[in-house]
Amino acid sequence: MNGTDTLFWRMGTNPLTRPHVTWLWFLDKPPDWNVFLDSCRWIVRRLPRLTHRVVDTAVRTGTPAWMPDPDFRLTRHVHRLSLPEPAGLRDLLDLVEWRAGADFDPSHPPWEATLVEGYEQQRAAILLKWHHSVGDAVTIVSVMNRLLPDAAPTGPPAPRYPQEHVERRTTPNARLPLSSAAHGFTGGTRALFQGTVRWLTTPHAAGERARLAARSAAQLLQPVAPSPLLRQRSAASHYGLVTVPLTDLKTAGRSAGVSVTSAYISAVLGAFHRYHEYQGVTRRSVPTLVPVNIRRSDETGAGNIIASVRIAGPIGDMPAPARMSAVHASITEARDALARDVYTTLADLGSCIPGLIHRLAVPPVLRRGVDIVVTSVPGFSRTTFAAGAQVVNAVAWAPRGGAAANISMASHDGTCAIGTNLDPAAVTDPALFHHCLEQSLDEMISG
């Protein structure tokens, strides 16, 4: 694992910061169960990481290791559920909430895929869930774009893959030698420290790197008062979904001279402005975290290569174009202060903090420092099929990480799906918030 992967893994020990990522693919028809199972088996064969579990150090400090699960069984991770018909969107979202809130068994690979049948009439969905330590959304979508077909299958079904193709990787009773695992931990942690020391002490560069580190830390720790309306926290979640045409967001952003992402973030902050206004609370800003992709073009492997910038999200009373301009300026300034090497080094250092401190100290810090996380993730770049059914829409829900809400957007086939992960202890009226989000989008698009 790299430092960021490790931080996500350690965050999973506290229900308030459980870093599960959830995707829902809406299908145009229910796929055959055996075809779905065989498709999952084929993908697992192509992605050996899906057969690996996390083995942490005894004191949960330093970097854990990915090791083959000696007891891997595909059917432990691939499931089939049927909603009671007739089931609508809310029934499907309730199912997503339930699965997203369930923790992973740490003795097995942290992912699952569920075929959900009984949604509306003759439709279905695929629910994917993985621990954030496996990889970020850019990694997962990039892999799926390469593996999933772009056309419906023709002709008879392909022969089924024998089960032993996946399960014969290790013998049923195999176990990892403790000495081997311990050696891996020692070597990984030693390399991390050595690399960090070299990075900080290289002649003629130590002063500049220290300045960049201080600048990055200051950007994340800049004082932005949290909203009293959003101060409560719980481990519960309320999932929602709002859709908007991609062309409408592009047009709105273009009219204000900003990107689609800035327009989307502005709409979310406009929704929180309206939500506060309905509740009789006036705020000029709230601490807002925006994850950003920092990978290079040649980096296509597993893991997390992301950073986060923190802004004073403007939720005061202002026209939509003014909010878009303010958001765009704040994010641009924050990204300019972000140095990739600094961020990854700080993450590596953070992985050395014992797990107990993560569990006890991180949630209070995040609660005081972040109210809202606004995430934009890539969707499929083309028409996509899964197990013979066409994916007609895809929506992502990202973990809150201790915030009151994480609002995520993914685009697919001309539609932007906005998944809302709300903490009902903080956003006590989810229906009102979704009404505010729809109003904010309408105002921005019509303006």
CSV table of N, CA, C and O in Angstrom, one decimal, residues 11 52 61 88 91 132 135 188 228 267 272 299 306 312 337 345 351 392 402 407 426 434 447:
chain,number,residue,atom,x,y,z
A,11,MET,N,-8.7,4.4,8.6
A,11,MET,CA,-10.0,5.1,8.8
A,11,MET,C,-11.1,4.1,9.0
A,11,MET,O,-12.1,4.5,9.6
A,52,HIS,N,-6.9,-10.6,-3.1
A,52,HIS,CA,-5.9,-10.3,-2.0
A,52,HIS,C,-6.6,-9.7,-0.8
A,52,HIS,O,-7.6,-8.9,-1.0
A,61,THR,N,0.8,0.3,12.6
A,61,THR,CA,1.5,1.4,12.2
A,61,THR,C,2.4,1.0,11.1
A,61,THR,O,2.8,-0.2,10.9
A,88,GLY,N,-39.5,0.5,-6.3
A,88,GLY,CA,-39.1,1.8,-7.0
A,88,GLY,C,-37.8,2.2,-6.6
A,88,GLY,O,-37.0,1.5,-5.9
A,91,ASP,N,-36.8,2.1,-2.8
A,91,ASP,CA,-36.5,0.8,-2.3
A,91,ASP,C,-35.1,0.4,-2.7
A,91,ASP,O,-34.4,-0.2,-1.9
A,132,HIS,N,-12.0,1.8,0.2
A,132,HIS,CA,-11.3,2.9,-0.6
A,132,HIS,C,-9.8,2.5,-0.7
A,132,HIS,O,-9.1,3.0,-1.5
A,135,GLY,N,-8.6,1.2,-4.1
A,135,GLY,CA,-8.3,2.2,-5.2
A,135,GLY,C,-9.4,3.3,-5.2
A,135,GLY,O,-10.4,3.1,-4.7
A,188,GLY,N,8.9,-2.5,4.2
A,188,GLY,CA,8.0,-1.4,3.7
A,188,GLY,C,8.1,-0.1,4.5
A,188,GLY,O,8.3,1.0,4.0
A,228,PRO,N,-23.1,25.6,12.6
A,228,PRO,CA,-23.7,25.0,13.7
A,228,PRO,C,-24.9,24.1,13.3
A,228,PRO,O,-25.3,23.2,14.1
A,267,ALA,N,-23.5,24.4,-7.6
A,267,ALA,CA,-24.9,24.0,-7.4
A,267,ALA,C,-25.1,23.3,-6.0
A,267,ALA,O,-26.1,23.5,-5.4
A,272,PHE,N,-26.9,24.0,-0.2
A,272,PHE,CA,-26.7,24.2,1.2
A,272,PHE,C,-27.1,25.7,1.6
A,272,PHE,O,-27.5,25.9,2.8
A,299,GLU,N,0.3,6.5,-14.9
A,299,GLU,CA,0.0,5.8,-13.6
A,299,GLU,C,-1.4,5.2,-13.8
A,299,GLU,O,-2.4,5.9,-13.7
A,306,ILE,N,-4.7,10.4,-5.2
A,306,ILE,CA,-5.6,11.5,-5.1
A,306,ILE,C,-5.1,12.4,-3.9
A,306,ILE,O,-4.3,12.0,-3.1
A,312,ALA,N,-13.2,27.6,1.6
A,312,ALA,CA,-14.3,28.2,2.3
A,312,ALA,C,-15.5,28.2,1.3
A,312,ALA,O,-15.6,29.2,0.5
A,337,ALA,N,-1.7,25.7,-4.8
A,337,ALA,CA,-0.9,25.5,-3.6
A,337,ALA,C,-0.6,24.0,-3.3
A,337,ALA,O,0.2,23.7,-2.4
A,345,THR,N,4.1,12.6,0.4
A,345,THR,CA,5.0,12.4,1.5
A,345,THR,C,4.3,12.6,2.9
A,345,THR,O,4.5,11.8,3.8
A,351,SER,N,0.8,7.5,7.6
A,351,SER,CA,0.6,6.1,7.7
A,351,SER,C,1.4,5.5,8.9
A,351,SER,O,1.1,4.4,9.3
A,392,VAL,N,-27.4,1.7,-18.4
A,392,VAL,CA,-28.0,2.9,-18.9
A,392,VAL,C,-27.8,4.1,-18.0
A,392,VAL,O,-28.0,5.2,-18.4
A,402,GLY,N,-16.3,11.5,8.0
A,402,GLY,CA,-16.5,12.3,9.2
A,402,GLY,C,-17.2,13.6,8.9
A,402,GLY,O,-17.5,14.4,9.8
A,407,ILE,N,-21.3,14.7,-1.5
A,407,ILE,CA,-22.1,14.7,-2.7
A,407,ILE,C,-21.2,14.4,-3.8
A,407,ILE,O,-20.2,15.0,-4.1
A,426,ALA,N,-26.8,15.3,11.0
A,426,ALA,CA,-26.5,16.7,10.6
A,426,ALA,C,-27.5,17.3,9.7
A,426,ALA,O,-27.9,18.5,9.9
A,434,HIS,N,-32.8,17.6,-0.7
A,434,HIS,CA,-32.9,17.2,-2.1
A,434,HIS,C,-33.7,18.2,-2.9
A,434,HIS,O,-33.4,18.5,-4.1
A,447,GLY,N,-30.5,30.3,-15.4
A,447,GLY,CA,-29.9,31.6,-15.3
A,447,GLY,C,-29.0,32.0,-16.5
A,447,GLY,O,-28.8,33.1,-16.7
